[in-house]
Amino acid sequence: MSEQLTLKDIYLARQRIAGLALRTPLVRSESLSRRWNCDAWLKLDNLQPTGAFKLRGAANALLGLDPAQRERGVVTMSTGNFGRGLAYAGRRLNIPVTVCISRLVPDNKVAALRASGAEVVIHGDCQDDADCEARRLRDERGLAYLPPFDHPLVIAGQGTCGLEILEEQPEIDMIFAGLSGGGLIAGIGLAAKSINPALEVIGVSMNEGAAMLESLAAGHPLQVAEVSSLADSLGGGIGLDNAWTFAMTQRYMDRGYKVDEVQIARAMVQLLREDKLLVEGAAAVGMAAVEQHRLDLSGRRVAFVISGQNLSTTTFAQACRLAGEPPYADL
C-alpha cells in the first residue's frame, strides 16, 4: 500500500470483498425529503450480513494478509461491529479471529460476537483498555493486529460505501455519516471528493466522548473519556499514535457536529415510524444533526449512511423513553 490512499485503492477493495460484503441499496426517503425540502437518500448498510458497514473494511483487511498471517490468526479491539465483521469474514476465509472488547459493549453485541465464532476477550472499562489487551495478545501469540479504523485496507474497504452512493446517484452533493475513529468518514471522503471535489462530507458524533472531533479541535490526537451512549458504536478513542484517519478526516471532512442523546433517540424513533428501519443510534446521528443544528437542506441532494442495526429491543425501548414516545410496539 502506498503512503497515500487513492480512489484506485477503493476500486481494488471493491473487487477484493465481492462475495463477502454486499453492495447495499440506496433508497429515497419520502418522509425526510418532505420534512427538509430536499432529496434525501438512505444508504442501507444495516443490510450487510453482519448488520453494519464495518464488514467492508474487515473483509478487505483480512484478504490483504499473507498466508502465514492467515494461518496464525488475527486480533482486534472493537465496540462490537468491526469485531463481528472480522469474525464473519474470518469464518468464511478460515482465519482465526480474537476480539477484545470493553465492559461498555452492550450485551447483545457480546452475544453476537460469541455466536460468530470469534474468541471474545472482555477487558477494561473503555476501548483503549481493550486495545491494550489486543496488542498484548498480538505480542504473546504472534497474531496479526488489525485495528478497527486506523489501517489503510480498512479505510479503503469502508470507502466502497461512498463509491456505491455516487454510482447510484451521481448528483448527491452532501453525505452524512457517523464519526468515531474516522475510518468511514476517511474512506467515504476519499471516494466522494475524488469523484466530486465540491461534495460536502459531514461527520456526526455524540456529545460526550467525541474523540475525533475533540482531536481535530486540538490539532492532534487526544485521549477522551469514553461514556455510555445510544450511539455506542461511535465510542472510543482514535489512538494517540493515529497514522491514517486523523489526517484523512482533517482533509476530507467539511464539517463535524455533535448531537445529544435525546436527538439521537428521536431520530431512531423517526426512522422506525416513517421509514420502517430499526437501527442503532450511530446510524441515526446524521438525521439528529439536521434537527438539532437546524441545518438547511433545501434543494440539496443528501445521502445518510445508515451504518448499522445491531441494537437490542431494550436499547430501543430506552430510546423511546428518552424521545418521549409511546412504546415501540405502537410506532
Short mmCIF file of C-alpha atoms in Angstrom, two decimals:
data_model
loop_
_atom_site.label_atom_id
_atom_site.label_comp_id
_atom_site.label_asym_id
_atom_site.label_seq_id
_atom_site.Cartn_x
_atom_site.Cartn_y
_atom_site.Cartn_z
CA MET A 1 0.00 0.00 0.00
CA SER A 2 1.30 3.43 -0.94
CA GLU A 3 1.84 6.18 1.60
CA GLN A 4 -1.34 7.90 0.41
CA LEU A 5 -4.56 6.11 -0.40
CA THR A 6 -6.21 6.84 -3.74
CA LEU A 7 -9.51 6.09 -5.43
CA LYS A 8 -7.78 3.13 -7.10
CA ASP A 9 -7.35 1.51 -3.68
CA ILE A 10 -11.11 1.73 -3.14
CA TYR A 11 -11.82 0.15 -6.53
CA LEU A 12 -9.36 -2.63 -5.67
CA ALA A 13 -11.09 -3.11 -2.31
CA ARG A 14 -14.43 -3.48 -4.05
CA GLN A 15 -13.05 -6.23 -6.27
CA ARG A 16 -11.46 -7.94 -3.27
CA ILE A 17 -14.51 -8.00 -0.98
CA ALA A 18 -17.09 -9.03 -3.58
CA GLY A 19 -18.80 -12.14 -2.25
CA LEU A 20 -18.18 -11.24 1.40
CA ALA A 21 -19.70 -7.76 1.72
CA LEU A 22 -22.85 -6.72 -0.12
CA ARG A 23 -23.47 -3.81 -2.46
CA THR A 24 -26.28 -2.33 -0.37
CA PRO A 25 -29.36 -0.41 -1.59
CA LEU A 26 -29.59 3.38 -1.74
CA VAL A 27 -33.25 4.27 -1.27
CA ARG A 28 -35.08 7.60 -1.31
CA SER A 29 -36.74 8.65 1.96
CA GLU A 30 -40.00 10.35 1.10
CA SER A 31 -40.54 11.40 4.72
CA LEU A 32 -37.16 13.11 5.13
CA SER A 33 -37.37 14.66 1.66
CA ARG A 34 -40.71 16.25 2.57
CA ARG A 35 -39.61 17.35 6.03
CA TRP A 36 -36.44 19.11 4.90
CA ASN A 37 -37.47 20.13 1.37
CA CYS A 38 -34.60 18.15 -0.12
CA ASP A 39 -33.86 14.95 -2.00
CA ALA A 40 -32.91 12.59 0.87
CA TRP A 41 -31.41 9.14 0.32
CA LEU A 42 -30.60 6.36 2.79
CA LYS A 43 -27.58 4.10 2.21
CA LEU A 44 -28.72 0.88 3.87
CA ASP A 45 -25.50 -0.66 5.15
CA ASN A 46 -27.54 -2.04 8.02
CA LEU A 47 -28.38 -4.78 5.48
CA GLN A 48 -24.84 -6.18 5.44
CA PRO A 49 -24.73 -9.84 6.60
CA THR A 50 -23.33 -8.67 9.96
CA GLY A 51 -25.78 -5.77 10.26
CA ALA A 52 -23.21 -2.99 9.85
CA PHE A 53 -20.87 -1.31 7.34
CA LYS A 54 -17.79 -2.49 9.24
CA LEU A 55 -17.80 -5.75 7.28
CA ARG A 56 -16.42 -3.87 4.26
CA GLY A 57 -13.17 -2.84 5.91
CA ALA A 58 -12.83 -6.04 7.93
CA ALA A 59 -13.09 -8.23 4.83
CA ASN A 60 -10.64 -6.09 2.88
CA ALA A 61 -8.08 -6.17 5.70
CA LEU A 62 -8.28 -9.96 6.10
CA LEU A 63 -7.94 -10.51 2.37
CA GLY A 64 -4.77 -8.41 2.44
CA LEU A 65 -2.98 -10.78 4.84
CA ASP A 66 -0.22 -13.07 3.68
CA PRO A 67 -0.66 -16.88 4.06
CA ALA A 68 1.41 -17.10 7.26
CA GLN A 69 -0.63 -14.36 8.93
CA ARG A 70 -3.87 -16.03 7.92
CA GLU A 71 -2.77 -19.30 9.48
CA ARG A 72 -1.74 -17.71 12.81
CA GLY A 73 -4.91 -15.61 13.01
CA VAL A 74 -5.76 -12.02 13.87
CA VAL A 75 -6.69 -9.94 16.89
CA THR A 76 -8.57 -6.67 17.11
CA MET A 77 -10.32 -4.40 19.55
CA SER A 78 -13.87 -3.33 18.83
CA THR A 79 -17.04 -1.73 20.13
CA GLY A 80 -18.81 -4.69 18.53
CA ASN A 81 -19.47 -4.16 14.85
CA PHE A 82 -15.91 -4.35 13.49
CA GLY A 83 -15.24 -7.45 15.55
CA ARG A 84 -18.39 -9.05 14.24
CA GLY A 85 -17.42 -8.19 10.66
CA LEU A 86 -13.94 -9.61 11.19
CA ALA A 87 -15.37 -12.78 12.74
CA TYR A 88 -17.83 -13.28 9.88
CA ALA A 89 -15.19 -12.80 7.20
CA GLY A 90 -12.67 -14.85 9.19
CA ARG A 91 -15.05 -17.77 9.38
CA ARG A 92 -15.63 -17.60 5.63
CA LEU A 93 -11.88 -17.43 4.96
CA ASN A 94 -10.87 -19.95 7.66
CA ILE A 95 -8.85 -17.34 9.60
CA PRO A 96 -8.98 -17.49 13.45
CA VAL A 97 -10.21 -14.22 14.98
CA THR A 98 -9.84 -12.88 18.52
CA VAL A 99 -11.84 -9.78 19.50
CA CYS A 100 -11.04 -7.67 22.57
CA ILE A 101 -13.88 -5.52 23.87
CA SER A 102 -14.51 -3.39 26.93
CA ARG A 103 -17.26 -3.78 29.51
CA LEU A 104 -19.15 -0.89 27.83
CA VAL A 105 -20.07 -3.07 24.82
CA PRO A 106 -23.81 -3.93 25.05
CA ASP A 107 -24.79 -7.49 25.89
CA ASN A 108 -26.49 -8.09 22.53
CA LYS A 109 -23.25 -7.30 20.69
CA VAL A 110 -21.23 -9.52 23.03
CA ALA A 111 -23.63 -12.39 22.38
CA ALA A 112 -23.47 -11.84 18.61
CA LEU A 113 -19.67 -11.83 18.70
CA ARG A 114 -19.57 -15.11 20.58
CA ALA A 115 -22.12 -16.65 18.21
CA SER A 116 -19.96 -15.62 15.26
CA GLY A 117 -17.20 -18.00 16.30
CA ALA A 118 -14.64 -15.40 17.44
CA GLU A 119 -12.73 -15.72 20.68
CA VAL A 120 -14.07 -12.83 22.77
CA VAL A 121 -11.93 -11.20 25.46
CA ILE A 122 -13.62 -8.65 27.72
CA HIS A 123 -11.04 -6.33 29.23
CA GLY A 124 -11.24 -2.91 30.88
CA ASP A 125 -13.75 -0.09 31.01
CA CYS A 126 -13.09 1.58 27.67
CA GLN A 127 -11.95 0.85 24.14
CA ASP A 128 -8.39 1.98 24.92
CA ASP A 129 -8.16 -0.72 27.61
CA ALA A 130 -9.40 -3.33 25.14
CA ASP A 131 -6.83 -2.10 22.62
CA CYS A 132 -4.00 -2.58 25.11
CA GLU A 133 -5.13 -6.16 25.65
CA ALA A 134 -5.35 -6.78 21.89
CA ARG A 135 -1.78 -5.57 21.43
CA ARG A 136 -0.62 -7.74 24.35
CA LEU A 137 -2.23 -10.80 22.73
CA ARG A 138 -0.62 -9.88 19.42
CA ASP A 139 2.81 -10.00 21.03
CA GLU A 140 2.10 -13.05 23.17
CA ARG A 141 0.56 -15.22 20.44
CA GLY A 142 2.16 -13.83 17.29
CA LEU A 143 -1.19 -12.74 15.87
CA ALA A 144 -1.72 -10.11 13.20
CA TYR A 145 -3.21 -6.98 14.78
CA LEU A 146 -5.96 -5.30 12.74
CA PRO A 147 -7.26 -2.00 14.13
CA PRO A 148 -10.94 -1.22 13.51
CA PHE A 149 -10.32 2.05 11.64
CA ASP A 150 -6.70 3.28 11.51
CA HIS A 151 -5.49 0.96 8.76
CA PRO A 152 -5.25 1.63 5.00
CA LEU A 153 -7.04 -1.56 3.97
CA VAL A 154 -9.85 -0.92 6.45
CA ILE A 155 -10.26 2.66 5.20
CA ALA A 156 -10.29 1.54 1.56
CA GLY A 157 -12.90 -1.08 2.37
CA GLN A 158 -15.16 1.48 4.07
CA GLY A 159 -14.67 3.78 1.09
CA THR A 160 -16.58 1.34 -1.10
CA CYS A 161 -19.73 2.62 0.62
CA GLY A 162 -19.12 6.13 -0.75
CA LEU A 163 -18.27 4.77 -4.17
CA GLU A 164 -21.59 2.95 -4.35
CA ILE A 165 -23.55 6.05 -3.30
CA LEU A 166 -22.15 8.13 -6.15
CA GLU A 167 -22.50 5.37 -8.71
CA GLU A 168 -26.20 5.10 -7.85
CA GLN A 169 -26.86 8.84 -7.55
CA PRO A 170 -24.08 10.95 -9.12
CA GLU A 171 -25.91 14.18 -8.26
CA ILE A 172 -25.60 13.67 -4.49
CA ASP A 173 -23.93 16.80 -3.10
CA MET A 174 -23.81 16.04 0.64
CA ILE A 175 -23.14 12.85 2.63
CA PHE A 176 -23.75 12.44 6.39
CA ALA A 177 -22.07 9.61 8.30
CA GLY A 178 -21.25 8.75 11.88
CA LEU A 179 -17.80 9.82 13.10
CA SER A 180 -15.85 7.75 15.60
CA GLY A 181 -12.32 6.64 14.77
CA GLY A 182 -12.73 8.11 11.31
CA GLY A 183 -12.45 5.03 9.10
CA LEU A 184 -15.86 5.54 7.49
CA ILE A 185 -15.51 9.31 7.02
CA ALA A 186 -11.96 8.91 5.69
CA GLY A 187 -12.98 6.24 3.19
CA ILE A 188 -16.18 7.95 2.06
CA GLY A 189 -14.40 11.29 1.91
CA LEU A 190 -11.64 9.91 -0.30
CA ALA A 191 -14.15 8.27 -2.65
CA ALA A 192 -16.56 11.23 -2.78
CA LYS A 193 -14.00 14.02 -3.10
CA SER A 194 -12.06 12.11 -5.76
CA ILE A 195 -15.22 11.90 -7.87
CA ASN A 196 -16.74 15.28 -6.97
CA PRO A 197 -14.48 17.69 -5.03
CA ALA A 198 -17.44 20.01 -4.36
CA LEU A 199 -19.41 17.35 -2.49
CA GLU A 200 -19.74 18.04 1.27
CA VAL A 201 -18.82 15.30 3.74
CA ILE A 202 -20.41 15.72 7.18
CA GLY A 203 -19.35 13.73 10.25
CA VAL A 204 -21.51 13.39 13.35
CA SER A 205 -20.62 12.22 16.87
CA MET A 206 -22.44 12.06 20.18
CA ASN A 207 -21.98 14.89 22.68
CA GLU A 208 -19.81 13.04 25.18
CA GLY A 209 -16.70 11.14 24.13
CA ALA A 210 -16.40 12.57 20.61
CA ALA A 211 -12.72 11.70 20.32
CA MET A 212 -12.16 12.65 16.69
CA LEU A 213 -13.94 16.00 16.93
CA GLU A 214 -12.07 16.87 20.11
CA SER A 215 -8.78 15.85 18.49
CA LEU A 216 -9.48 17.91 15.37
CA ALA A 217 -10.23 20.95 17.52
CA ALA A 218 -6.93 20.49 19.36
CA GLY A 219 -4.97 19.87 16.17
CA HIS A 220 -3.63 16.49 17.31
CA PRO A 221 -4.97 13.15 18.62
CA LEU A 222 -6.32 13.32 22.16
CA GLN A 223 -7.35 10.73 24.70
CA VAL A 224 -11.01 11.36 25.53
CA ALA A 225 -13.07 9.67 28.24
CA GLU A 226 -15.49 7.09 26.86
CA VAL A 227 -19.08 7.18 28.15
CA SER A 228 -22.21 5.14 27.55
CA SER A 229 -24.41 6.33 24.66
CA LEU A 230 -27.24 5.21 22.42
CA ALA A 231 -24.61 5.63 19.70
CA ASP A 232 -22.34 3.07 21.38
CA SER A 233 -20.69 2.18 18.05
CA LEU A 234 -19.16 5.67 17.99
CA GLY A 235 -17.40 5.26 21.33
CA GLY A 236 -13.69 5.03 21.96
CA GLY A 237 -10.53 6.94 21.15
CA ILE A 238 -8.69 7.45 17.86
CA GLY A 239 -5.28 6.40 19.22
CA LEU A 240 -2.54 8.83 20.21
CA ASP A 241 -0.36 7.24 17.52
CA ASN A 242 -3.04 7.60 14.84
CA ALA A 243 -1.34 7.18 11.45
CA TRP A 244 -4.17 7.47 8.91
CA THR A 245 -7.67 8.56 9.89
CA PHE A 246 -6.87 11.76 11.77
CA ALA A 247 -5.10 13.33 8.77
CA MET A 248 -7.64 11.99 6.30
CA THR A 249 -10.57 13.29 8.35
CA GLN A 250 -8.85 16.69 8.51
CA ARG A 251 -8.52 16.62 4.75
CA TYR A 252 -11.85 15.24 3.62
CA MET A 253 -14.47 16.16 6.23
CA ASP A 254 -16.07 19.54 5.62
CA ARG A 255 -18.00 19.85 8.88
CA GLY A 256 -18.49 17.92 12.08
CA TYR A 257 -21.36 18.08 14.56
CA LYS A 258 -22.17 16.71 17.99
CA VAL A 259 -25.67 15.56 18.92
CA ASP A 260 -27.26 14.84 22.28
CA GLU A 261 -28.91 11.62 23.41
CA VAL A 262 -32.47 12.92 23.11
CA GLN A 263 -31.95 13.93 19.48
CA ILE A 264 -30.38 10.54 18.71
CA ALA A 265 -33.37 8.85 20.32
CA ARG A 266 -35.84 10.96 18.34
CA ALA A 267 -34.05 10.16 15.10
CA MET A 268 -34.12 6.42 15.88
CA VAL A 269 -37.85 6.56 16.57
CA GLN A 270 -38.50 8.65 13.46
CA LEU A 271 -36.63 6.18 11.25
CA LEU A 272 -38.79 3.34 12.53
CA ARG A 273 -42.05 5.26 12.28
CA GLU A 274 -41.53 6.82 8.85
CA ASP A 275 -39.02 4.59 7.06
CA LYS A 276 -39.62 1.29 8.88
CA LEU A 277 -35.95 0.99 9.83
CA LEU A 278 -34.98 -0.26 13.28
CA VAL A 279 -31.39 0.94 13.62
CA GLU A 280 -28.76 1.58 16.26
CA GLY A 281 -28.04 5.09 17.50
CA ALA A 282 -24.88 5.51 15.42
CA ALA A 283 -26.97 5.02 12.27
CA ALA A 284 -29.32 7.87 13.18
CA VAL A 285 -26.86 10.63 14.13
CA GLY A 286 -26.98 12.30 10.70
CA MET A 287 -30.71 12.92 10.98
CA ALA A 288 -30.22 14.02 14.58
CA ALA A 289 -27.66 16.62 13.46
CA VAL A 290 -30.03 18.13 10.89
CA GLU A 291 -32.70 18.57 13.56
CA GLN A 292 -30.54 19.69 16.48
CA HIS A 293 -28.46 22.17 14.49
CA ARG A 294 -31.35 23.31 12.26
CA LEU A 295 -29.38 22.63 9.10
CA ASP A 296 -30.88 23.99 5.90
CA LEU A 297 -31.02 21.20 3.32
CA SER A 298 -33.46 22.94 1.00
CA GLY A 299 -32.87 21.89 -2.60
CA ARG A 300 -29.93 19.65 -1.69
CA ARG A 301 -29.39 16.02 -2.71
CA VAL A 302 -28.35 14.36 0.53
CA ALA A 303 -27.28 10.82 1.46
CA PHE A 304 -27.35 9.48 5.01
CA VAL A 305 -25.29 6.37 5.77
CA ILE A 306 -27.47 4.01 7.80
CA SER A 307 -24.47 2.32 9.30
CA GLY A 308 -25.89 -0.49 11.42
CA GLN A 309 -28.85 -2.20 13.04
CA ASN A 310 -27.21 -4.14 15.86
CA LEU A 311 -29.24 -3.00 18.85
CA SER A 312 -31.40 -4.73 21.40
CA THR A 313 -35.10 -4.10 21.96
CA THR A 314 -34.13 -2.93 25.45
CA THR A 315 -31.94 -0.20 23.94
CA PHE A 316 -34.70 0.84 21.56
CA ALA A 317 -37.19 0.99 24.42
CA GLN A 318 -34.73 3.30 26.21
CA ALA A 319 -34.64 5.48 23.07
CA CYS A 320 -38.43 5.65 23.07
CA ARG A 321 -38.45 6.82 26.68
CA LEU A 322 -35.81 9.46 26.01
CA ALA A 323 -37.74 10.69 22.98
CA GLY A 324 -40.96 10.90 24.97
CA GLU A 325 -42.62 8.46 22.60
CA PRO A 326 -45.03 5.56 23.19
CA PRO A 327 -43.70 2.02 23.43
CA TYR A 328 -42.17 0.95 20.14
CA ALA A 329 -44.98 -1.56 19.55
CA ASP A 330 -47.24 1.45 18.85
CA LEU A 331 -44.96 3.02 16.25
#
